[in-house]
Short mmCIF file of C-alpha atoms (C1' of nucleotides) in Angstrom, two decimals:
data_model
loop_
_atom_site.label_atom_id
_atom_site.label_comp_id
_atom_site.label_asym_id
_atom_site.label_seq_id
_atom_site.Cartn_x
_atom_site.Cartn_y
_atom_site.Cartn_z
CA MET J 20 -30.78 7.79 6.92
CA ARG J 21 -27.60 9.96 6.02
CA VAL J 22 -25.37 9.30 3.06
CA THR J 23 -22.25 7.88 4.38
CA TYR J 24 -18.63 8.68 2.26
CA LYS J 25 -18.62 4.84 2.06
CA GLU J 26 -21.25 4.78 0.27
CA ILE J 27 -20.72 7.59 -2.28
CA LYS J 28 -17.29 5.69 -2.93
CA SER J 29 -18.75 2.49 -3.42
CA ASP J 30 -21.50 4.17 -6.00
CA ILE J 31 -18.85 6.22 -7.84
CA LEU J 32 -16.66 3.10 -8.15
CA ALA J 33 -19.67 1.26 -9.58
CA LYS J 34 -20.00 3.48 -11.74
CA ILE J 35 -16.39 3.39 -13.22
CA VAL J 36 -16.55 -0.47 -13.08
CA LYS J 37 -19.56 -0.24 -15.30
CA GLY J 38 -18.45 1.60 -17.14
CA GLU J 39 -20.86 4.39 -16.69
CA TRP J 40 -17.56 6.73 -16.46
CA ALA J 41 -14.91 5.64 -18.39
CA PRO J 42 -11.18 5.91 -18.28
CA GLY J 43 -9.72 9.61 -18.97
CA ASP J 44 -13.77 11.13 -17.93
CA LEU J 45 -13.98 14.21 -16.22
CA VAL J 46 -15.94 13.34 -13.01
CA PRO J 47 -18.49 16.30 -11.78
CA ASN J 48 -17.27 18.33 -9.34
CA GLU J 49 -17.60 18.11 -5.59
CA VAL J 50 -19.75 21.14 -5.36
CA ASP J 51 -22.36 19.69 -7.83
CA LEU J 52 -21.33 15.44 -6.35
CA ALA J 53 -22.71 16.89 -3.18
CA GLN J 54 -25.75 18.48 -4.37
CA SER J 55 -26.78 15.17 -6.12
CA TYR J 56 -26.11 13.01 -3.19
CA ASN J 57 -27.65 15.48 -0.87
CA CYS J 58 -24.41 15.51 1.49
CA ALA J 59 -22.24 17.71 2.58
CA ARG J 60 -19.13 18.64 0.36
CA ALA J 61 -16.61 17.16 2.99
CA THR J 62 -18.60 13.84 2.27
CA VAL J 63 -17.42 13.70 -1.41
CA ASN J 64 -14.34 15.21 -0.44
CA ARG J 65 -13.90 11.62 2.11
CA ALA J 66 -14.73 9.61 -0.89
CA MET J 67 -12.95 11.47 -3.85
CA ARG J 68 -10.07 11.48 -1.85
CA GLU J 69 -9.87 7.60 -0.81
CA LEU J 70 -10.13 6.65 -4.22
CA SER J 71 -7.87 9.14 -5.35
CA GLU J 72 -5.27 7.42 -3.13
CA ASP J 73 -6.57 4.15 -4.21
CA GLY J 74 -5.41 4.91 -7.50
CA ILE J 75 -8.61 4.58 -9.33
CA VAL J 76 -8.95 8.61 -9.85
CA GLU J 77 -6.80 11.22 -10.09
CA ARG J 78 -7.56 14.60 -8.82
CA ARG J 79 -5.86 18.37 -10.11
CA ARG J 80 -7.10 21.67 -8.53
CA LYS J 81 -8.97 23.89 -11.40
CA ALA J 82 -8.43 20.63 -13.72
CA GLY J 83 -10.74 18.64 -12.18
CA THR J 84 -10.91 15.05 -11.45
CA ARG J 85 -10.67 12.22 -14.12
CA VAL J 86 -10.62 8.31 -13.87
CA ARG J 87 -7.36 7.06 -14.06
CA SER J 88 -6.90 5.18 -17.62
CA SER J 89 -4.63 2.53 -15.84
CA PRO J 90 -5.96 1.52 -12.39
CA LEU J 91 -4.11 -0.47 -10.05
CA ARG J 92 -0.99 1.75 -10.09
CA LYS J 93 -0.65 0.89 -6.05
CA ALA J 94 -0.75 -2.92 -4.30
CA ARG J 95 -0.12 -3.01 -0.78
CA PHE J 96 1.39 -6.00 0.80
CA ASP J 97 1.18 -6.79 4.64
CA ILE J 98 4.75 -7.68 5.78
CA PRO J 99 3.68 -9.19 8.84
CA LEU J 100 5.89 -10.08 11.83
CA VAL J 101 6.99 -13.78 10.93
CA ARG J 102 5.87 -15.03 14.36
CA ASP J 103 1.97 -13.50 13.29
CA GLU J 104 2.35 -14.84 9.62
CA VAL J 105 2.73 -18.15 10.73
CA GLU J 106 0.01 -17.86 13.31
CA GLU J 107 -2.63 -16.37 11.87
CA LYS J 108 -2.75 -19.59 9.63
CA GLY J 109 -3.01 -21.43 12.85
CA GLU J 110 0.13 -23.34 12.18
CA THR J 111 2.39 -23.41 15.20
CA TYR J 112 5.24 -21.11 15.04
CA ARG J 113 8.90 -21.85 15.63
CA TYR J 114 12.23 -20.20 15.83
CA ALA J 115 16.03 -21.61 16.14
CA LEU J 116 18.75 -19.51 16.05
CA THR J 117 21.44 -21.54 14.00
CA GLY J 118 24.70 -19.09 14.22
CA SER J 119 25.93 -16.24 15.47
CA VAL J 120 29.08 -13.90 15.17
CA VAL J 121 30.46 -10.83 15.91
CA GLU J 122 32.54 -9.09 12.28
CA ILE J 123 33.70 -6.39 10.92
CA ALA J 124 30.54 -4.89 8.57
CA PRO J 125 31.39 -6.73 4.98
CA PRO J 126 31.86 -3.96 2.10
CA TRP J 127 28.39 -5.01 0.32
CA LEU J 128 26.80 -4.16 3.80
CA ARG J 129 28.51 -0.97 4.18
CA GLY J 130 27.78 0.13 1.42
CA GLN J 131 23.39 -1.02 1.89
CA LEU J 132 23.67 0.90 5.33
CA GLN J 133 26.05 3.19 4.57
CA LEU J 134 27.85 2.31 8.08
CA PRO J 135 31.14 3.30 9.06
CA GLU J 136 34.42 1.88 7.86
CA ALA J 137 35.35 -1.19 9.88
CA GLY J 138 32.19 -1.24 11.99
CA LYS J 139 31.24 -4.03 13.93
CA VAL J 140 28.40 -5.71 13.04
CA LEU J 141 26.39 -8.82 15.06
CA TYR J 142 25.54 -11.29 12.56
CA LEU J 143 22.76 -14.01 12.85
CA SER J 144 21.25 -17.01 11.43
CA CYS J 145 18.23 -18.05 12.11
CA MET J 146 15.46 -20.31 10.95
CA HIS J 147 11.72 -20.08 11.11
CA TYR J 148 9.24 -22.71 11.04
CA ALA J 149 5.73 -23.51 10.93
CA ASP J 150 4.48 -27.04 12.08
CA ASP J 151 8.18 -28.30 11.67
CA THR J 152 8.60 -27.71 8.26
CA PRO J 153 10.70 -24.84 7.07
CA TYR J 154 8.79 -21.78 6.62
CA GLY J 155 11.32 -19.07 5.90
CA HIS J 156 15.10 -18.16 6.47
CA GLU J 157 16.45 -15.15 8.19
CA ALA J 158 20.02 -13.91 7.99
CA ARG J 159 20.27 -10.57 10.06
CA TRP J 160 23.10 -8.42 10.55
CA ILE J 161 22.90 -5.81 13.21
CA SER J 162 24.93 -2.68 14.40
CA LEU J 163 26.65 -2.48 17.18
CA THR J 164 27.72 0.73 16.26
CA ALA J 165 24.40 1.94 16.85
CA LEU J 166 23.20 -0.66 19.53
CA PRO J 167 26.00 -2.26 21.16
CA ALA J 168 23.57 -3.64 23.72
CA ALA J 169 22.89 -6.52 21.02
CA GLU J 170 25.88 -8.33 21.46
CA THR J 171 25.20 -9.19 25.34
CA ALA J 172 21.15 -10.02 24.24
CA ASP J 173 20.47 -13.84 24.28
CA PHE J 174 18.92 -14.37 20.86
CA THR J 175 18.20 -18.54 21.14
CA GLU J 176 14.88 -18.02 22.47
CA ILE J 177 13.42 -14.82 21.13
CA GLY J 178 14.22 -13.76 17.57
CA PRO J 179 15.84 -10.60 16.68
CA ASN J 180 13.08 -9.40 15.24
CA GLU J 181 11.00 -9.05 18.49
CA TRP J 182 14.20 -8.19 20.13
CA LEU J 183 14.82 -5.22 17.52
CA VAL J 184 10.86 -4.73 17.86
CA ALA J 185 10.88 -4.09 21.85
CA THR J 186 14.18 -2.43 21.84
CA VAL J 187 14.10 0.57 18.56
CA PRO J 188 11.17 2.31 18.98
CA PHE J 189 10.58 3.74 15.30
CA SER J 190 12.58 3.45 12.39
CA GLU J 191 12.93 4.73 8.77
CA VAL J 192 12.92 1.19 6.15
CA GLU J 193 13.66 0.13 2.44
CA ILE J 194 12.27 -2.99 1.60
CA ASN J 195 13.38 -4.64 -1.37
CA LEU J 196 11.76 -7.91 -2.73
CA SER J 197 13.48 -10.20 -5.52
CA ALA J 198 14.15 -13.55 -6.74
CA GLY J 199 17.36 -15.46 -5.70
CA LEU J 200 18.61 -18.65 -5.91
CA ALA J 201 19.27 -21.35 -3.29
CA ASP J 202 23.01 -22.01 -2.38
CA ARG J 203 24.01 -24.97 -1.10
CA VAL J 204 23.78 -23.99 3.09
CA LEU J 205 20.49 -22.43 1.94
CA ALA J 206 19.01 -25.24 0.23
CA ASP J 207 19.81 -27.25 3.51
CA CYS J 208 18.13 -24.41 6.32
CA LEU J 209 14.61 -24.49 3.57
CA GLU J 210 15.02 -28.46 2.58
CA CYS J 211 15.49 -27.74 -0.65
CA SER J 212 17.66 -27.74 -3.61
CA PRO J 213 20.70 -25.84 -4.36
CA GLY J 214 19.62 -23.66 -7.16
CA ASP J 215 15.96 -23.80 -6.32
CA PRO J 216 14.63 -20.05 -6.48
CA VAL J 217 13.89 -18.34 -3.40
CA PHE J 218 11.13 -15.74 -2.53
CA THR J 219 13.23 -12.93 -1.25
CA ILE J 220 12.67 -9.84 1.14
CA GLU J 221 15.27 -7.84 2.33
CA ARG J 222 14.80 -4.71 5.17
CA ALA J 223 17.56 -2.21 5.69
CA THR J 224 16.56 -0.36 9.10
CA TRP J 225 17.86 3.04 9.93
CA TRP J 226 16.85 5.21 13.03
CA LYS J 227 17.58 8.41 13.38
CA GLY J 228 19.88 8.15 10.04
CA GLN J 229 21.64 5.85 11.89
CA ALA J 230 21.75 2.24 10.13
CA VAL J 231 20.40 -0.23 12.59
CA THR J 232 19.44 -3.20 11.03
CA TYR J 233 19.66 -5.64 8.17
CA VAL J 234 17.97 -8.40 7.50
CA ARG J 235 17.29 -10.74 4.50
CA PHE J 236 14.63 -12.90 4.39
CA SER J 237 14.42 -15.92 2.57
CA TYR J 238 11.36 -18.54 2.13
CA PRO J 239 11.15 -21.42 0.45
CA PRO J 240 10.29 -22.31 -3.17
CA GLY J 241 6.53 -21.46 -3.62
CA HIS J 242 6.02 -19.20 -1.42
CA ARG J 243 4.23 -16.42 -2.79
CA LEU J 244 3.02 -12.33 -1.80
CA THR J 245 -0.54 -11.69 -2.36
CA THR J 246 -2.70 -9.08 -1.97
CA ARG J 247 -6.16 -8.48 -4.01
CA TYR J 248 -8.58 -5.70 -4.89
CA MET Z 7 -0.83 30.60 11.07
CA ARG Z 8 -3.16 27.45 11.84
CA VAL Z 9 -2.17 23.52 12.79
CA THR Z 10 -2.43 21.66 10.00
CA TYR Z 11 -3.20 17.95 10.10
CA LYS Z 12 0.52 17.33 8.27
CA GLU Z 13 1.93 19.05 11.29
CA ILE Z 14 0.64 17.02 13.63
CA LYS Z 15 1.07 13.76 12.06
CA SER Z 16 4.63 14.19 11.84
CA ASP Z 17 5.12 15.87 15.29
CA ILE Z 18 3.55 12.76 16.44
CA LEU Z 19 4.94 10.38 14.43
CA ALA Z 20 8.52 12.30 15.60
CA LYS Z 21 7.48 11.63 19.36
CA ILE Z 22 7.15 7.84 18.18
CA VAL Z 23 10.75 8.11 16.63
CA LYS Z 24 12.36 9.31 19.41
CA GLY Z 25 10.76 7.25 22.22
CA GLU Z 26 8.95 9.63 24.12
CA TRP Z 27 5.96 7.48 23.09
CA ALA Z 28 6.90 3.75 22.97
CA PRO Z 29 5.46 0.97 21.70
CA GLY Z 30 2.23 -0.16 23.35
CA ASP Z 31 1.82 3.40 24.90
CA LEU Z 32 -1.38 4.95 24.97
CA VAL Z 33 -1.61 7.98 23.79
CA PRO Z 34 -3.88 10.99 24.65
CA ASN Z 35 -7.23 11.02 23.39
CA GLU Z 36 -8.38 13.07 20.62
CA VAL Z 37 -10.57 15.71 22.36
CA ASP Z 38 -7.03 16.64 24.77
CA LEU Z 39 -4.66 16.43 21.59
CA ALA Z 40 -7.17 18.72 19.84
CA GLN Z 41 -6.86 21.27 23.22
CA SER Z 42 -3.17 20.90 23.09
CA TYR Z 43 -2.81 21.48 19.51
CA ASN Z 44 -5.33 23.89 19.55
CA CYS Z 45 -7.12 22.88 16.81
CA ALA Z 46 -10.46 21.04 16.16
CA ARG Z 47 -10.71 17.38 16.49
CA ALA Z 48 -11.18 16.94 13.34
CA THR Z 49 -7.58 18.20 12.34
CA VAL Z 50 -6.47 15.62 15.09
CA ASN Z 51 -8.74 13.22 13.45
CA ARG Z 52 -7.42 12.99 10.30
CA ALA Z 53 -3.80 12.87 11.70
CA MET Z 54 -4.69 9.93 13.49
CA ARG Z 55 -6.35 8.13 11.06
CA GLU Z 56 -3.48 8.42 8.51
CA LEU Z 57 -0.98 7.34 11.33
CA SER Z 58 -3.56 4.29 12.22
CA GLU Z 59 -3.58 3.68 7.98
CA ASP Z 60 0.20 3.59 7.85
CA GLY Z 61 0.54 1.45 10.43
CA ILE Z 62 2.10 3.39 13.15
CA VAL Z 63 -0.72 3.30 15.58
CA GLU Z 64 -3.64 1.29 16.65
CA ARG Z 65 -7.11 2.40 16.93
CA ARG Z 66 -10.49 0.96 18.88
CA ARG Z 67 -13.00 2.58 20.13
CA LYS Z 68 -13.32 3.37 24.09
CA ALA Z 69 -9.60 1.63 24.41
CA GLY Z 70 -7.87 4.64 22.74
CA THR Z 71 -5.29 4.96 20.62
CA ARG Z 72 -1.60 2.80 21.28
CA VAL Z 73 2.04 2.78 19.34
CA ARG Z 74 1.96 0.01 17.58
CA SER Z 75 4.27 -2.68 18.98
CA SER Z 76 5.27 -3.68 15.19
CA PRO Z 77 5.56 -1.24 13.42
CA LEU Z 78 5.37 -1.23 8.92
CA ARG Z 79 3.06 -3.73 8.91
CA LYS Z 80 1.92 -2.68 5.79
CA ALA Z 81 4.19 -1.56 2.87
CA ARG Z 82 2.89 -0.12 -0.56
CA PHE Z 83 4.25 -1.16 -3.87
CA ASP Z 84 3.96 0.57 -7.84
CA ILE Z 85 2.79 -1.61 -10.08
CA PRO Z 86 3.30 0.71 -13.01
CA LEU Z 87 2.82 -0.11 -16.63
CA VAL Z 88 5.78 -0.76 -18.12
CA ARG Z 89 5.94 1.69 -20.46
CA ASP Z 90 5.60 4.26 -17.87
CA GLU Z 91 8.43 2.24 -15.08
CA VAL Z 92 10.67 2.46 -18.45
CA GLU Z 93 10.29 6.05 -19.63
CA GLU Z 94 10.19 7.33 -16.01
CA LYS Z 95 14.10 6.13 -15.97
CA GLY Z 96 14.69 8.07 -19.17
CA GLU Z 97 15.04 5.05 -21.23
CA THR Z 98 13.35 4.37 -24.76
CA TYR Z 99 10.71 2.20 -24.40
CA ARG Z 100 10.22 -0.72 -27.11
CA TYR Z 101 7.59 -3.17 -27.59
CA ALA Z 102 7.54 -6.91 -29.59
CA LEU Z 103 5.15 -9.34 -29.95
CA THR Z 104 7.03 -12.87 -30.14
CA GLY Z 105 3.72 -14.93 -30.36
CA SER Z 106 0.29 -15.20 -30.56
CA VAL Z 107 -2.46 -17.92 -30.76
CA VAL Z 108 -5.75 -18.96 -29.54
CA GLU Z 109 -6.49 -22.16 -27.60
CA ILE Z 110 -8.53 -24.18 -25.48
CA ALA Z 111 -7.25 -22.60 -21.77
CA PRO Z 112 -5.13 -25.45 -19.91
CA PRO Z 113 -6.39 -26.88 -16.86
CA TRP Z 114 -4.32 -24.51 -14.80
CA LEU Z 115 -5.58 -21.25 -15.85
CA ARG Z 116 -8.72 -22.52 -15.96
CA GLY Z 117 -8.39 -23.12 -12.13
CA GLN Z 118 -6.51 -19.74 -11.65
CA LEU Z 119 -9.68 -17.49 -13.40
CA GLN Z 120 -12.43 -20.21 -12.53
CA LEU Z 121 -13.22 -20.12 -16.50
CA PRO Z 122 -16.05 -22.17 -18.35
CA GLU Z 123 -15.04 -25.88 -19.53
CA ALA Z 124 -13.48 -25.66 -22.95
CA GLY Z 125 -13.22 -21.70 -22.92
CA LYS Z 126 -10.43 -20.33 -25.58
CA VAL Z 127 -8.44 -18.13 -24.73
CA LEU Z 128 -5.76 -15.90 -26.81
CA TYR Z 129 -2.02 -16.37 -25.65
CA LEU Z 130 0.23 -13.54 -26.38
CA SER Z 131 3.55 -13.80 -25.43
CA CYS Z 132 5.30 -10.26 -25.97
CA MET Z 133 8.71 -8.51 -25.00
CA HIS Z 134 9.24 -5.65 -23.50
CA TYR Z 135 12.17 -3.21 -23.90
CA ALA Z 136 14.36 -0.72 -22.30
CA ASP Z 137 17.19 0.98 -24.05
CA ASP Z 138 16.79 -2.61 -26.54
CA THR Z 139 18.00 -4.46 -23.22
CA PRO Z 140 15.47 -6.43 -22.12
CA TYR Z 141 13.07 -5.13 -19.61
CA GLY Z 142 10.81 -7.94 -18.93
CA HIS Z 143 8.84 -10.57 -20.89
CA GLU Z 144 4.91 -10.92 -20.64
CA ALA Z 145 2.64 -13.94 -20.47
CA ARG Z 146 -0.33 -13.03 -21.32
CA TRP Z 147 -3.43 -14.90 -21.45
CA ILE Z 148 -7.11 -13.48 -23.12
CA SER Z 149 -10.26 -14.71 -22.16
CA LEU Z 150 -12.51 -14.70 -25.46
CA THR Z 151 -15.35 -15.80 -23.47
CA ALA Z 152 -15.13 -12.30 -22.27
CA LEU Z 153 -13.92 -10.31 -25.18
CA PRO Z 154 -14.49 -11.81 -28.48
CA ALA Z 155 -13.01 -8.46 -29.87
CA ALA Z 156 -9.16 -9.43 -28.65
CA GLU Z 157 -9.02 -12.49 -31.40
CA THR Z 158 -9.22 -10.06 -34.07
CA ALA Z 159 -7.27 -6.82 -32.35
CA ASP Z 160 -3.70 -5.83 -33.51
CA PHE Z 161 -1.19 -6.53 -30.67
CA THR Z 162 1.84 -6.13 -32.98
CA GLU Z 163 2.34 -2.53 -32.52
CA ILE Z 164 0.41 -1.48 -29.06
CA GLY Z 165 0.79 -4.13 -25.98
CA PRO Z 166 -2.19 -5.90 -24.68
CA ASN Z 167 -1.92 -4.36 -21.70
CA GLU Z 168 -2.33 -1.10 -23.06
CA TRP Z 169 -5.47 -2.35 -25.14
CA LEU Z 170 -6.92 -3.77 -22.39
CA VAL Z 171 -6.88 -0.64 -20.26
CA ALA Z 172 -8.86 1.50 -23.00
CA THR Z 173 -11.27 -1.56 -23.43
CA VAL Z 174 -12.29 -3.16 -19.84
CA PRO Z 175 -13.50 -0.18 -18.00
CA PHE Z 176 -12.53 -1.57 -14.36
CA SER Z 177 -12.05 -4.51 -12.61
CA GLU Z 178 -10.74 -6.68 -9.62
CA VAL Z 179 -7.55 -8.02 -9.72
CA GLU Z 180 -5.59 -10.33 -7.56
CA ILE Z 181 -1.69 -9.82 -7.68
CA ASN Z 182 1.06 -12.62 -6.93
CA LEU Z 183 4.73 -11.92 -6.80
CA SER Z 184 6.95 -15.10 -6.58
CA ALA Z 185 10.15 -16.43 -7.45
CA GLY Z 186 10.93 -18.88 -10.25
CA LEU Z 187 13.44 -20.09 -12.57
CA ALA Z 188 14.01 -19.34 -16.67
CA ASP Z 189 13.23 -22.07 -18.62
CA ARG Z 190 15.08 -22.17 -21.70
CA VAL Z 191 12.32 -20.19 -23.66
CA LEU Z 192 12.25 -17.54 -21.28
CA ALA Z 193 15.96 -17.42 -20.65
CA ASP Z 194 16.88 -16.57 -24.46
CA CYS Z 195 14.27 -13.68 -24.31
CA LEU Z 196 15.56 -12.57 -21.37
CA GLU Z 197 18.95 -13.34 -22.67
CA CYS Z 198 20.20 -14.61 -19.72
CA SER Z 199 20.87 -18.23 -18.55
CA PRO Z 200 18.11 -21.19 -17.74
CA GLY Z 201 17.90 -21.84 -14.25
CA ASP Z 202 18.31 -18.21 -13.59
CA PRO Z 203 16.18 -16.43 -11.01
CA VAL Z 204 13.38 -14.37 -12.05
CA PHE Z 205 11.09 -12.47 -10.20
CA THR Z 206 7.57 -12.84 -11.19
CA ILE Z 207 4.39 -10.82 -10.66
CA GLU Z 208 1.41 -12.07 -12.02
CA ARG Z 209 -1.96 -10.90 -12.26
CA ALA Z 210 -5.60 -12.31 -12.60
CA THR Z 211 -8.00 -9.45 -13.66
CA TRP Z 212 -12.24 -9.88 -13.26
CA TRP Z 213 -14.89 -7.39 -14.46
CA LYS Z 214 -18.16 -8.03 -13.05
CA GLY Z 215 -17.22 -11.57 -11.38
CA GLN Z 216 -16.48 -12.89 -14.94
CA ALA Z 217 -12.77 -13.57 -16.06
CA VAL Z 218 -10.91 -11.66 -18.31
CA THR Z 219 -7.29 -12.16 -18.26
CA TYR Z 220 -4.18 -13.35 -16.45
CA VAL Z 221 -0.67 -12.10 -16.76
CA ARG Z 222 2.64 -13.37 -15.94
CA PHE Z 223 5.25 -10.97 -16.42
CA SER Z 224 8.86 -11.60 -15.57
CA TYR Z 225 11.76 -9.69 -14.71
CA PRO Z 226 15.55 -10.99 -15.38
CA PRO Z 227 17.89 -11.89 -12.49
CA GLY Z 228 18.64 -8.45 -10.36
CA HIS Z 229 15.50 -6.87 -10.84
CA ARG Z 230 13.56 -5.31 -7.69
CA LEU Z 231 10.59 -4.27 -6.48
CA THR Z 232 11.55 -1.91 -3.77
CA THR Z 233 9.69 0.97 -1.65
CA ARG Z 234 11.05 3.37 1.70
CA TYR Z 235 9.27 4.51 4.65
"C1'" DT E 18 -8.63 35.53 -13.45
"C1'" DA E 19 -12.04 31.97 -11.73
"C1'" DG E 20 -12.63 27.20 -11.05
"C1'" DT E 21 -11.38 23.21 -8.19
"C1'" DG E 22 -9.88 20.34 -4.90
"C1'" DG E 23 -7.37 20.94 -0.17
"C1'" DT E 24 -8.05 22.23 4.52
"C1'" DC E 25 -9.80 23.75 8.78
"C1'" DT E 26 -14.03 24.67 12.66
"C1'" DA E 27 -17.39 24.15 15.62
"C1'" DG E 28 -20.57 21.55 16.95
"C1'" DA E 29 -23.46 17.40 16.79
"C1'" DC E 30 -24.71 12.47 16.67
"C1'" DC E 31 -23.83 7.79 16.50
"C1'" DA E 32 -21.50 2.83 17.14
"C1'" DC E 33 -18.84 0.43 19.92
"C1'" DA E 34 -16.46 -1.92 23.08
"C1'" DG E 35 -14.48 -1.66 27.96
"C1'" DG E 36 -15.20 -1.93 32.46
"C1'" DC A 26 -23.01 2.60 31.22
"C1'" DT A 27 -19.57 5.77 29.71
"C1'" DG A 28 -15.86 6.82 26.92
"C1'" DT A 29 -13.56 6.58 22.77
"C1'" DG A 30 -13.21 7.19 17.87
"C1'" DG A 31 -15.94 7.74 13.51
"C1'" DT A 32 -18.53 10.52 11.10
"C1'" DC A 33 -21.27 13.99 9.14
"C1'" DT A 34 -22.47 18.91 8.52
"C1'" DA A 35 -22.47 24.08 7.13
"C1'" DG A 36 -19.63 27.28 6.31
"C1'" DA A 37 -15.30 29.43 5.83
"C1'" DC A 38 -11.03 30.49 3.14
"C1'" DC A 39 -7.09 29.15 0.73
"C1'" DA A 40 -3.67 27.13 -2.58
"C1'" DC A 41 -3.05 25.76 -7.20
"C1'" DT A 42 -3.14 25.66 -11.76
"C1'" DA A 43 -5.63 25.65 -16.25
"C1'" DT A 44 -6.94 29.01 -19.53
#
DNA sequence: TAGTGGTCTAGACCACAGG
DNA sequence: CTGTGGTCTAGACCACTAT
């Protein structure tokens, strides 16, 4: 059979794992590798390019390809829709709107999103449940400057996330992961104690440079974001 | 000039951003796109493949390519070496070993790493500073079964991470992000208060299926892991 | 300046899954 | 069965940069 780029990739990865090619070592160039694998250079190129994207090797023109001294510079995490996240675990998803108010954007939010002064926003407080146990709390702000339609939308049945996904085409995003503390309100929502640690994902979204929405999603104590290599 | 795959990629992304191609829409097939861009199919393929990897579109043989209804399923975060992380901000990096002991692996660690019973581990407690303010605390366990050399290594000058990187070729890894609370000891190290929220990155590492090391890295309150699109 | 990776082409065959 | 993406090839030219 012909040699595939996947075979080359895993073969080279194996050599690195075994220590045959140590961190910092120079890897043979593409022409030589193609010859030794008896395949086209493009095939080797694809394998090496992916190893480079994975952070395993480092490539520079003329200087060649080297095994990275510190592997694993990049980790990829899935940031799924809550509904999918819950349903993929085989649990039943339930959503509830717990609060809704139109307000002038508070200063911290204006700063986060670069909103115009006195811009109005719709604030929504939502809960997500998996098998009727709290899965996470969503604090959502939607810019009514960018999306006036949000003011009249009905968020009692459909969560703001799903509504937005269906309404706004695509967007620029900034994601922040951090650790916070549950205050009394959040503790009530998540059925934990005030002062418990909550894992927080914040996401700011723009569309054509204009701020659309900001969301702070808080997971109950013990939640983990995981990835493997 | 010839059409590059990057141009095609950003052109298609622009169409999605503008809403010209809405979520769920079918995108023309590769042959048609190649014709309309007046380039080879391989060039279109590369553009579409990357859009697929980025989570922008979804591709299936015979079914064709569709714009994803929920963009941003994947986020990539850099998990750098602490030294690099600090120095890239233009601050001065300092490392200190604050504790070191050889012990029998506690049960929770045995569970995490699938260690043999009564396996000995080297536990190290280290601090990392940026401009002399605490940057993070590293609780490190190294399996002496896998790496007996660690017992006699000197970790007063070189951090365990850098030592390991130079010693172990490459490895399988599991990374966990979570939120925790500072206990009294950790609070002292990080110069914060007990009960403060700490952002925690845990990393378990194997080599050829054998557990090598486990590290829990705790950042002071306020630390964020960020990524943009 | 020369060596290395980056990319494009034109064509081919194949694997998969929708209808 | 047939359309679609997935991959490989052999060759070419180009861009970058170490020396």
